[in-house]
Coordinates of C-alpha atoms in Angstrom, one line a residue:
K1 CA 113.5 107.1 28.4
L2 CA 116.9 105.6 29.3
S3 CA 118.5 107.7 26.7
A4 CA 117.2 110.8 28.5
S5 CA 119.8 113.1 30.0
T6 CA 118.3 113.5 33.5
S7 CA 118.9 110.9 36.1
A8 CA 115.3 111.2 37.5
V9 CA 113.8 110.1 34.2
K10 CA 116.3 107.2 34.0
R11 CA 115.4 106.0 37.4
D12 CA 111.7 106.2 36.7
A13 CA 112.2 104.0 33.7
L14 CA 114.4 101.5 35.5
Q15 CA 112.0 101.3 38.4
A16 CA 109.0 100.8 36.0
M17 CA 110.8 97.8 34.3
T18 CA 111.7 96.3 37.7
A19 CA 108.1 96.4 38.7
C20 CA 106.7 95.1 35.4
L21 CA 109.1 92.3 34.4
P22 CA 107.8 89.8 36.9
V23 CA 104.2 90.6 35.8
Y24 CA 105.0 90.0 32.2
G25 CA 106.7 86.7 33.0
P26 CA 109.6 84.9 31.3
G27 CA 107.8 84.4 28.0
V28 CA 107.4 88.1 27.2
T29 CA 110.6 89.2 29.0
A30 CA 112.7 86.8 27.0
R31 CA 111.8 88.5 23.7
Y32 CA 113.2 91.8 25.0
A33 CA 116.0 90.5 27.3
T34 CA 118.9 91.5 25.0
T35 CA 117.5 95.0 24.5
I36 CA 116.9 95.5 28.2
W37 CA 120.4 94.2 29.1
E38 CA 122.2 96.4 26.7
A39 CA 120.3 99.5 28.0
V40 CA 120.8 98.6 31.6
K41 CA 124.5 97.7 31.1
V42 CA 125.2 101.3 30.0
E43 CA 123.7 102.7 33.2
I44 CA 125.9 100.4 35.3
L45 CA 129.2 100.7 33.5
Q46 CA 128.8 104.4 32.9
P47 CA 126.5 105.6 35.7
I48 CA 125.4 109.2 36.1
D49 CA 125.1 108.7 39.8
S50 CA 125.0 106.0 42.4
E51 CA 121.2 106.0 42.8
T52 CA 120.8 105.4 39.0
E53 CA 123.4 102.7 39.1
D54 CA 121.6 100.9 42.0
A55 CA 118.3 101.1 40.2
A56 CA 120.0 99.6 37.1
L57 CA 121.5 96.8 39.1
E58 CA 118.1 96.0 40.6
T59 CA 116.5 95.9 37.1
A60 CA 119.3 93.5 36.0
R61 CA 118.5 91.3 39.1
T62 CA 114.8 91.3 38.3
L63 CA 115.5 90.5 34.7
V64 CA 117.5 87.3 35.4
S65 CA 115.2 86.3 38.3
T66 CA 112.2 86.4 36.0
L67 CA 113.9 84.4 33.2
Y68 CA 115.6 81.9 35.5
P69 CA 113.4 81.1 38.6
E70 CA 114.5 78.7 41.2
T71 CA 113.0 75.7 39.4
Q72 CA 114.7 76.5 36.1
V73 CA 117.1 73.8 34.8
S74 CA 118.5 75.4 31.6
T75 CA 120.5 78.6 31.9
D76 CA 121.0 79.2 28.2
G77 CA 120.2 82.6 26.8
I78 CA 120.9 86.1 28.1
L79 CA 122.6 85.0 31.3
N80 CA 125.5 83.6 29.4
E81 CA 125.7 86.7 27.3
M82 CA 125.8 88.9 30.4
C83 CA 128.6 86.8 32.0
T84 CA 130.7 86.8 28.8
A85 CA 130.4 90.5 28.4
C86 CA 131.3 91.2 32.0
L87 CA 134.3 88.9 31.9
K88 CA 135.7 90.8 28.9
V89 CA 135.6 94.0 30.9
L90 CA 137.2 92.2 33.9
E91 CA 140.3 91.3 31.9
E92 CA 141.6 94.7 33.0
P93 CA 140.9 94.6 36.7
E94 CA 142.6 97.9 37.4
K95 CA 140.1 99.9 35.2
N96 CA 137.2 101.7 36.9
Q97 CA 134.6 99.7 34.8
A98 CA 135.9 96.4 36.4
K99 CA 134.5 97.6 39.8
H100 CA 131.1 98.0 38.2
V101 CA 131.3 94.6 36.6
T102 CA 131.9 92.9 39.9
K103 CA 128.8 94.7 41.1
I104 CA 126.9 93.0 38.3
F105 CA 128.2 89.6 39.3
A106 CA 127.3 90.4 42.9
T107 CA 123.8 91.3 41.8
L108 CA 123.5 88.0 39.8
I109 CA 124.6 86.1 42.9
K110 CA 121.8 87.7 44.9
A111 CA 119.2 86.5 42.3
T112 CA 118.0 82.9 42.1
G113 CA 119.9 79.7 42.7
P114 CA 120.4 78.8 39.0
V115 CA 121.7 82.3 38.3
R116 CA 124.0 82.2 41.3
R117 CA 125.6 79.0 40.2
V118 CA 126.3 80.3 36.7
A119 CA 127.7 83.7 38.0
I120 CA 130.0 82.0 40.6
S121 CA 131.3 79.4 38.1
S122 CA 132.1 82.3 35.7
V123 CA 133.6 85.0 37.8
V124 CA 135.5 83.1 40.6
P125 CA 137.7 81.0 38.3
H126 CA 138.4 84.1 36.2
L127 CA 139.5 86.1 39.3
I128 CA 141.7 83.3 40.5
H129 CA 143.3 83.1 37.0
L130 CA 143.9 86.8 37.0
F131 CA 145.6 86.7 40.4
S132 CA 147.9 83.9 39.3
R133 CA 149.1 85.6 36.1
P134 CA 152.6 87.0 36.6
D135 CA 151.8 89.9 34.2
E136 CA 148.9 90.9 36.5
A137 CA 150.9 91.0 39.7
A138 CA 150.7 94.8 39.9
Y139 CA 146.9 94.6 39.9
R140 CA 146.4 91.8 42.4
V141 CA 144.9 94.2 44.9
H142 CA 142.2 95.1 42.4
V143 CA 141.5 91.4 41.8
L144 CA 141.2 90.8 45.5
Q145 CA 138.8 93.7 45.9
G146 CA 136.6 92.2 43.2
L147 CA 136.7 88.8 45.0
I148 CA 135.6 90.6 48.2
T149 CA 132.6 92.1 46.4
I150 CA 131.6 88.5 45.3
L151 CA 132.1 87.1 48.8
L152 CA 130.1 89.9 50.4
A153 CA 127.2 89.1 48.0
L154 CA 127.4 85.4 49.0
R155 CA 127.4 86.4 52.7
E156 CA 124.2 88.4 52.1
V157 CA 122.6 85.4 50.5
D158 CA 123.9 83.2 53.3
E159 CA 122.5 85.5 56.0
R160 CA 119.1 85.5 54.4
T161 CA 118.9 81.7 54.8
E162 CA 117.4 80.9 58.2
M163 CA 119.1 77.5 58.5
P164 CA 122.8 76.7 57.9
Q165 CA 123.6 75.9 54.3
T166 CA 123.5 72.4 53.1
T167 CA 126.2 70.8 51.0
E168 CA 124.1 71.4 47.9
D169 CA 123.7 75.1 48.7
N170 CA 127.5 75.3 49.0
T171 CA 128.1 73.6 45.6
P172 CA 128.6 76.9 43.6
L173 CA 131.6 78.0 45.7
S174 CA 132.8 74.7 47.3
P175 CA 134.6 73.5 44.1
F176 CA 136.8 76.7 44.2
K177 CA 137.5 77.0 47.9
D178 CA 140.9 75.4 47.7
E179 CA 142.0 77.8 45.0
I180 CA 140.5 80.7 46.9
L181 CA 142.3 79.7 50.1
S182 CA 145.5 79.4 48.1
V183 CA 145.1 82.8 46.6
L184 CA 144.3 84.5 50.0
L185 CA 147.1 82.8 51.9
S186 CA 149.5 83.7 49.2
G187 CA 148.2 87.3 49.2
M188 CA 148.8 87.5 53.0
K189 CA 152.5 86.9 52.4
A190 CA 153.0 90.0 50.2
D191 CA 153.1 93.5 51.6
E192 CA 151.0 95.0 48.8
T193 CA 148.2 92.5 49.1
R194 CA 148.3 91.5 52.8
K195 CA 145.6 93.9 54.1
T196 CA 143.2 93.2 51.2
S197 CA 143.8 89.4 51.6
L198 CA 142.9 89.6 55.3
D199 CA 139.7 91.5 54.4
A200 CA 138.8 88.7 52.0
V201 CA 139.6 85.9 54.5
L202 CA 137.2 87.6 56.9
Q203 CA 134.4 87.1 54.4
V204 CA 135.4 83.5 53.6
I205 CA 135.3 82.3 57.2
Q206 CA 131.9 83.8 57.7
L207 CA 130.3 81.7 55.0
H208 CA 128.4 78.9 56.9
G209 CA 129.8 75.5 56.4
L210 CA 132.3 76.4 53.7
L211 CA 135.6 75.7 55.5
D212 CA 136.1 72.6 57.6
T213 CA 138.0 72.5 60.9
T214 CA 141.3 71.7 59.3
E215 CA 141.0 74.6 56.9
M216 CA 140.0 76.9 59.7
E217 CA 143.1 75.8 61.6
L218 CA 145.3 76.6 58.5
V219 CA 143.8 80.1 58.4
V220 CA 144.4 80.7 62.1
S221 CA 148.0 79.5 61.9
Q222 CA 148.7 81.9 59.0
V223 CA 146.9 84.8 60.8
N224 CA 148.9 84.0 64.0
E225 CA 152.1 84.4 62.1
L226 CA 151.0 87.8 60.9
L227 CA 150.0 88.6 64.5
E228 CA 153.5 87.9 65.7
A229 CA 155.0 90.0 63.0
S230 CA 152.5 92.9 63.2
E231 CA 154.9 95.1 65.2
G232 CA 154.8 98.5 63.4
H233 CA 151.9 97.4 61.2
E234 CA 148.9 99.1 62.9
D235 CA 146.7 98.7 59.8
L236 CA 146.8 94.9 60.1
R237 CA 145.7 94.5 63.7
D238 CA 142.0 95.3 63.2
P239 CA 141.5 92.8 60.4
I240 CA 143.5 90.2 62.2
L241 CA 141.4 90.7 65.3
S242 CA 138.2 90.6 63.3
I243 CA 139.2 87.2 61.8
L244 CA 140.1 85.7 65.1
M245 CA 136.9 87.0 66.8
S246 CA 134.7 85.6 64.0
I247 CA 136.4 82.2 64.3
S248 CA 136.1 82.3 68.1
R249 CA 132.3 82.6 67.8
T250 CA 131.9 79.4 65.7
T251 CA 134.9 77.3 66.7
P252 CA 136.4 78.6 69.9
T253 CA 138.5 75.5 70.4
I254 CA 140.8 76.5 67.5
I255 CA 141.5 79.9 69.1
E256 CA 142.0 78.3 72.5
Q257 CA 144.6 75.8 71.1
L258 CA 146.4 78.0 68.6
T259 CA 146.0 81.7 69.4
L260 CA 145.6 82.0 73.1
P261 CA 149.0 80.3 74.0
L262 CA 150.7 82.7 71.7
L263 CA 149.1 85.8 73.3
F264 CA 149.6 84.6 76.9
S265 CA 153.2 83.9 76.3
A266 CA 153.6 87.5 75.2
L267 CA 152.6 88.7 78.7
P268 CA 155.6 89.3 81.0
D269 CA 155.7 88.1 84.7
Q270 CA 156.4 91.7 85.8
A271 CA 156.2 95.1 84.2
P272 CA 158.9 96.1 81.7
A273 CA 161.6 98.5 82.8
T274 CA 161.3 102.3 82.6
Q275 CA 163.2 102.5 79.3
D276 CA 161.2 99.6 77.7
A277 CA 158.3 101.6 76.2
P278 CA 157.8 99.1 73.4
G279 CA 157.4 96.4 76.0
R280 CA 154.6 98.3 77.8
A281 CA 152.9 99.0 74.5
R282 CA 153.2 95.3 73.6
Y283 CA 151.5 94.0 76.8
Q284 CA 148.7 96.6 76.5
R285 CA 148.1 95.5 72.9
T286 CA 148.1 91.9 73.9
L287 CA 145.6 92.4 76.6
R288 CA 143.3 94.3 74.3
F289 CA 143.4 91.3 71.9
L290 CA 142.7 88.9 74.7
S291 CA 139.8 91.0 76.0
S292 CA 138.2 91.1 72.6
L293 CA 138.8 87.4 71.8
C294 CA 137.7 85.8 75.0
L295 CA 134.0 86.5 75.1
Q296 CA 132.9 82.9 74.6
P297 CA 132.5 80.9 77.9
D298 CA 135.3 78.4 77.4
L299 CA 137.7 81.2 76.2
F300 CA 136.7 83.5 79.1
E301 CA 137.3 80.7 81.6
T302 CA 140.9 80.3 80.3
L303 CA 141.3 84.1 80.3
V304 CA 140.3 84.3 84.0
V305 CA 142.6 81.5 85.0
R306 CA 145.6 82.8 83.2
L307 CA 145.2 86.5 84.1
S308 CA 144.3 86.0 87.7
T309 CA 147.4 83.9 88.1
K310 CA 149.3 86.7 86.4
L311 CA 147.8 89.2 88.9
E312 CA 149.0 87.2 91.9
L313 CA 152.5 86.6 90.3
V314 CA 153.0 90.3 89.6
S315 CA 151.8 91.4 93.1
S316 CA 153.9 88.8 94.9
T317 CA 157.0 89.5 92.8
V318 CA 156.9 93.2 93.7
S319 CA 156.5 92.4 97.4
R320 CA 159.5 90.1 97.3
F321 CA 161.7 92.4 95.3
S322 CA 160.9 95.4 97.4
E323 CA 162.6 93.9 100.4
T324 CA 166.0 94.0 98.7
T325 CA 165.6 97.0 96.4
P326 CA 166.7 100.6 97.2
D327 CA 163.9 102.9 98.2
G328 CA 164.1 105.0 95.0
D329 CA 163.9 102.0 92.8
V330 CA 161.0 100.5 94.8
T331 CA 158.8 103.4 93.9
T332 CA 159.5 103.0 90.2
L333 CA 159.0 99.2 90.5
V334 CA 155.6 99.6 92.2
E335 CA 154.4 102.3 89.8
H336 CA 155.2 100.2 86.7
N337 CA 153.7 97.1 88.1
A338 CA 150.6 98.9 89.3
A339 CA 150.1 100.1 85.7
Y340 CA 150.5 96.5 84.5
L341 CA 148.1 95.2 87.1
H342 CA 145.7 98.0 86.1
A343 CA 145.9 96.9 82.4
I344 CA 145.2 93.3 83.3
L345 CA 142.2 94.2 85.4
V346 CA 140.8 96.5 82.7
A347 CA 141.0 93.6 80.2
L348 CA 139.0 91.4 82.6
D349 CA 136.5 94.2 83.4
T350 CA 136.0 95.1 79.7
T351 CA 135.3 91.5 78.8
L352 CA 132.9 91.0 81.7
E353 CA 130.9 94.1 80.7
A354 CA 130.7 92.8 77.1
K355 CA 129.5 89.4 78.4
V356 CA 126.9 91.0 80.5
A357 CA 125.7 93.1 77.6
A358 CA 125.5 89.9 75.5
K359 CA 123.5 88.2 78.4
H360 CA 126.0 85.4 78.9
T361 CA 124.9 83.2 81.8
D362 CA 128.3 82.0 82.8
V363 CA 129.3 85.3 84.5
V364 CA 127.8 84.3 87.9
K365 CA 130.3 81.4 88.4
Y366 CA 133.2 83.8 88.6
I367 CA 132.0 85.0 92.0
D368 CA 133.7 81.7 93.1
R369 CA 136.6 81.6 90.7
L370 CA 137.7 85.3 90.5
V371 CA 136.3 87.4 93.4
P372 CA 138.1 85.5 96.2
R373 CA 141.4 85.9 94.4
L374 CA 140.8 89.6 94.0
Y375 CA 140.1 90.0 97.7
R376 CA 143.3 88.0 98.5
I377 CA 145.4 90.5 96.5
F378 CA 143.8 93.7 97.6
V379 CA 142.9 93.0 101.2
E380 CA 145.2 90.3 102.5
E381 CA 148.4 91.7 101.0
A382 CA 147.6 95.1 102.3
T383 CA 148.3 93.8 105.8
L384 CA 151.8 92.5 105.0
P385 CA 154.8 94.2 106.8
N386 CA 155.9 95.8 103.6
A387 CA 152.4 96.9 102.7
M388 CA 153.6 100.3 101.5
N389 CA 155.2 98.5 98.5
V390 CA 152.1 96.5 97.5
V391 CA 150.9 97.4 94.0
G392 CA 147.3 96.5 95.1
K393 CA 147.1 99.7 97.2
D394 CA 147.1 101.9 94.1
S395 CA 143.7 103.6 94.0
R396 CA 143.3 103.2 90.2
V397 CA 143.9 99.5 90.5
L398 CA 141.5 99.2 93.4
K399 CA 138.8 101.1 91.4
V400 CA 139.0 98.6 88.5
A401 CA 139.0 95.6 90.8
S402 CA 135.9 96.9 92.6
S403 CA 134.2 97.4 89.2
I404 CA 134.9 93.7 88.3
I405 CA 133.3 92.6 91.6
S406 CA 130.3 94.8 91.1
V407 CA 129.7 93.6 87.5
I408 CA 129.8 90.0 88.7
T409 CA 127.6 90.5 91.8
R410 CA 124.9 92.4 89.9
C411 CA 124.3 89.2 88.0
L412 CA 123.4 87.2 91.2
S413 CA 120.0 86.6 92.7
V414 CA 118.9 88.6 95.6
E415 CA 118.8 85.6 97.9
R416 CA 122.4 84.7 97.1
Q417 CA 123.6 88.2 97.7
N418 CA 121.8 88.3 101.0
E419 CA 123.5 85.0 102.0
F420 CA 127.0 86.2 101.5
L421 CA 126.6 89.7 102.6
A422 CA 126.4 88.0 106.0
I423 CA 130.0 86.9 105.4
L424 CA 131.4 90.0 103.7
V425 CA 130.1 92.9 105.9
P426 CA 131.5 91.4 109.1
A427 CA 134.8 91.1 107.3
Y428 CA 134.8 94.8 106.6
H429 CA 134.1 95.6 110.3
S430 CA 136.6 93.1 111.8
G431 CA 139.3 93.2 109.2
D432 CA 139.3 89.4 109.1
F433 CA 138.8 88.4 105.5
S434 CA 139.8 84.7 105.9
K435 CA 136.3 83.5 105.2
V436 CA 136.2 85.6 102.0
V437 CA 139.6 84.6 100.6
N438 CA 139.9 81.0 101.7
Q439 CA 136.5 79.5 101.1
Q440 CA 134.9 78.7 97.8
L441 CA 132.3 81.5 97.6
N442 CA 129.5 80.7 95.4
E443 CA 128.2 84.3 95.6
V444 CA 130.0 87.2 97.3
P445 CA 128.6 90.7 96.5
A446 CA 130.6 93.9 96.6
L447 CA 129.6 96.3 99.3
P448 CA 127.0 97.6 98.9
C449 CA 125.9 97.3 95.2
G450 CA 123.0 95.0 95.2
P451 CA 119.3 95.6 94.2
L452 CA 116.9 97.3 96.6
E453 CA 115.7 94.0 97.9
V454 CA 119.1 93.1 99.3
S455 CA 119.3 93.7 103.1
L456 CA 122.5 94.7 104.7
P457 CA 123.4 92.7 107.9
I458 CA 123.9 95.9 109.9
N459 CA 121.9 96.4 113.1
D460 CA 121.9 100.2 113.1
L461 CA 122.0 101.6 109.5
P462 CA 121.6 105.3 110.6
Q463 CA 124.6 105.1 113.0
F464 CA 126.6 103.1 110.4
T465 CA 126.0 105.9 107.9
K466 CA 127.0 108.6 110.4
D467 CA 130.2 106.6 111.4
M468 CA 131.2 106.2 107.7
V469 CA 130.9 109.9 107.0
H470 CA 132.7 110.8 110.2
W471 CA 135.5 108.5 109.5
A472 CA 135.9 109.8 106.0
I473 CA 136.0 113.4 107.2
Q474 CA 138.2 112.9 110.3
Q475 CA 140.5 109.9 109.6
A476 CA 140.7 109.0 105.9
K477 CA 144.4 109.3 104.9
N478 CA 143.8 110.3 101.3
E479 CA 141.1 111.0 98.7
A480 CA 140.5 107.4 97.6
P481 CA 139.3 105.9 100.9
M482 CA 137.4 109.1 101.6
T483 CA 135.5 109.0 98.4
A484 CA 134.8 105.3 98.8
A485 CA 133.3 105.9 102.3
F486 CA 131.2 108.8 101.0
Q487 CA 129.9 106.6 98.2
I488 CA 129.0 103.8 100.6
A489 CA 127.1 106.2 102.8
A490 CA 125.3 107.8 99.8
T491 CA 124.4 104.3 98.4
I492 CA 122.9 103.3 101.7
L493 CA 120.9 106.5 102.0
N494 CA 119.6 106.1 98.4
K495 CA 118.5 102.5 98.9
H496 CA 117.0 103.1 102.4
L497 CA 115.8 106.7 102.1
E498 CA 112.4 106.3 103.9
L499 CA 114.1 104.6 106.8
L500 CA 117.2 106.8 107.2
L501 CA 116.2 110.3 106.3
P502 CA 113.9 111.0 109.3
Q503 CA 116.7 109.7 111.6
L504 CA 119.5 111.7 109.8
T505 CA 117.8 115.1 109.5
D506 CA 119.1 116.5 112.7
W507 CA 122.5 115.0 112.2
L508 CA 122.7 116.6 108.7
E509 CA 121.9 120.0 110.2
V510 CA 124.7 119.6 112.7
L511 CA 127.1 118.5 109.9
W512 CA 126.1 121.7 107.9
S513 CA 126.4 124.1 110.8
D514 CA 129.5 122.7 112.5
S515 CA 131.6 121.3 109.7
I516 CA 130.7 123.3 106.6
V517 CA 129.5 126.9 107.4
S518 CA 131.4 127.3 110.6
A519 CA 134.4 129.7 110.1
S520 CA 136.3 128.0 113.0
A521 CA 136.3 124.6 111.4
D522 CA 139.5 123.2 109.9
V523 CA 139.8 124.1 106.2
D524 CA 140.6 120.6 105.1
K525 CA 137.8 119.2 107.2
R526 CA 135.4 121.7 105.7
K527 CA 136.4 120.6 102.2
R528 CA 135.8 117.0 103.1
A529 CA 132.5 117.9 104.7
V530 CA 131.4 119.6 101.5
H531 CA 132.3 116.5 99.5
A532 CA 130.2 114.4 102.0
W533 CA 127.2 116.8 101.6
T534 CA 127.6 116.6 97.8
W535 CA 127.5 112.8 97.8
L536 CA 124.5 112.6 100.1
T537 CA 122.7 115.2 98.0
R538 CA 123.3 113.0 95.0
A539 CA 121.6 110.2 96.8
L540 CA 118.5 112.3 97.4
L541 CA 118.4 113.8 93.9
V542 CA 118.5 110.3 92.3
R543 CA 115.3 109.5 94.3
N544 CA 113.8 112.9 93.3
H545 CA 113.4 113.8 97.0
P546 CA 112.5 117.4 97.8
S547 CA 115.3 117.5 100.4
G548 CA 117.8 117.0 97.6
F549 CA 116.9 120.3 95.9
E550 CA 117.1 122.1 99.2
S551 CA 120.6 120.7 99.7
V552 CA 121.6 121.9 96.3
D553 CA 120.4 125.4 97.1
R554 CA 122.4 125.3 100.3
L555 CA 125.6 124.3 98.4
F556 CA 125.1 127.3 96.0
S557 CA 124.7 129.6 98.9
L558 CA 128.3 128.9 99.9
F559 CA 129.7 130.7 96.8

């Protein structure tokens, strides 16, 4: 049937053998092993399609698994014939059949322990030898691709093991790890093989227990050199980052000691000048690397310390320079540093979101270590005499900072949020944030973003909501504070709907008649009132309240 021309018939025959060989057992299977292997080999080396090839590979795996179970001591017989035949084809690594041969070795590795040991001891030294031969230098990429196939198969076996591998489990590959590392580190130095070598390194470092700490440090040192020289090599950054991230999950101390100092030193103390576009791209790239690398608790703690210090330094530097800089240059200075501040905050915010998604429990402690420093930058400095030149007043920067505070406070318990709302809300009313920025705040929530159970320390919530909307319509100087005020009012209405709506119904009617539909109202104030109505309508719609749908109909009636 394998000689039939249709792939469907071939697959039926292969699947039948895969199912029957374990039933027949090693005794019967051994008598037909050579015949089966020769037939299967053709379907792998010259496949009609990928489905038939996969079926043939599975039959080959079943064949050797049946003949060489886990308890088998001797590996004589068809297994050695298979390896010898495959190694002959692999002598020409650039040929298409060499790719199929590495798939055969990968299949053998996924079989039983005895088969795995023979396969590794056959193919790995052969690939290392091919890489080191001067006459094969042009085909080293193909050799490395074959090695990656082998390493991927080992990783699949590794991940199937519930417990970390023991020294005995590592024996098949451990004798060759020095040669493998030498090949990969050598490949990382050549332009032609650098990218493929990095891909192979990523597989090696993810094999449990294969590399010790010293060897990991060697890998990180070499990768760091590439990171420093990666300017203009966009294709290298993703594999470099993947390697460093993988190591950070298992041995974060190495990343903290070797990689983070390199990245932090690349961040300037103030934004690059207007003409320095490469400098801006460099700090943005560095921050993206830091954000991705520093998910683990120890690394994130270092990230917060270093970046929050950088935030304060950038902000204070701009305030100091603005006193002696011509007005036109001040605007440019503030804009560039606001963009830099924004990028730093986005890095922190992105990392925090990832940590929350991964259910890290260390996020809550940054209510004490990060939030007060943010309030100091964005509240205290806004009251300085030269506050117009403070980068923290940029609305985009404020938005990201508020997101950071919200992410952290959402992780706190209701009781702790209630405790510190008593500190924060009065600070918003009085303008005195000294208790917020000068004390060690174990928990300080953003206003007002807590769960429904959190109670706001405000005596008259209906009046507070009205005042917030009135201030936004009548006094807000620009869109950013106006929108923030509307959002606060809508959030309060959403969370306290049953209490507030009966007391706000008449006021909403007045707002509609006097500020929205009245032709005599100021045009700008009418636009702001429409925004207010839209935000309050959102609060009602989220709670699926009938009044929300009535408010939507009213809005459509305006057009």
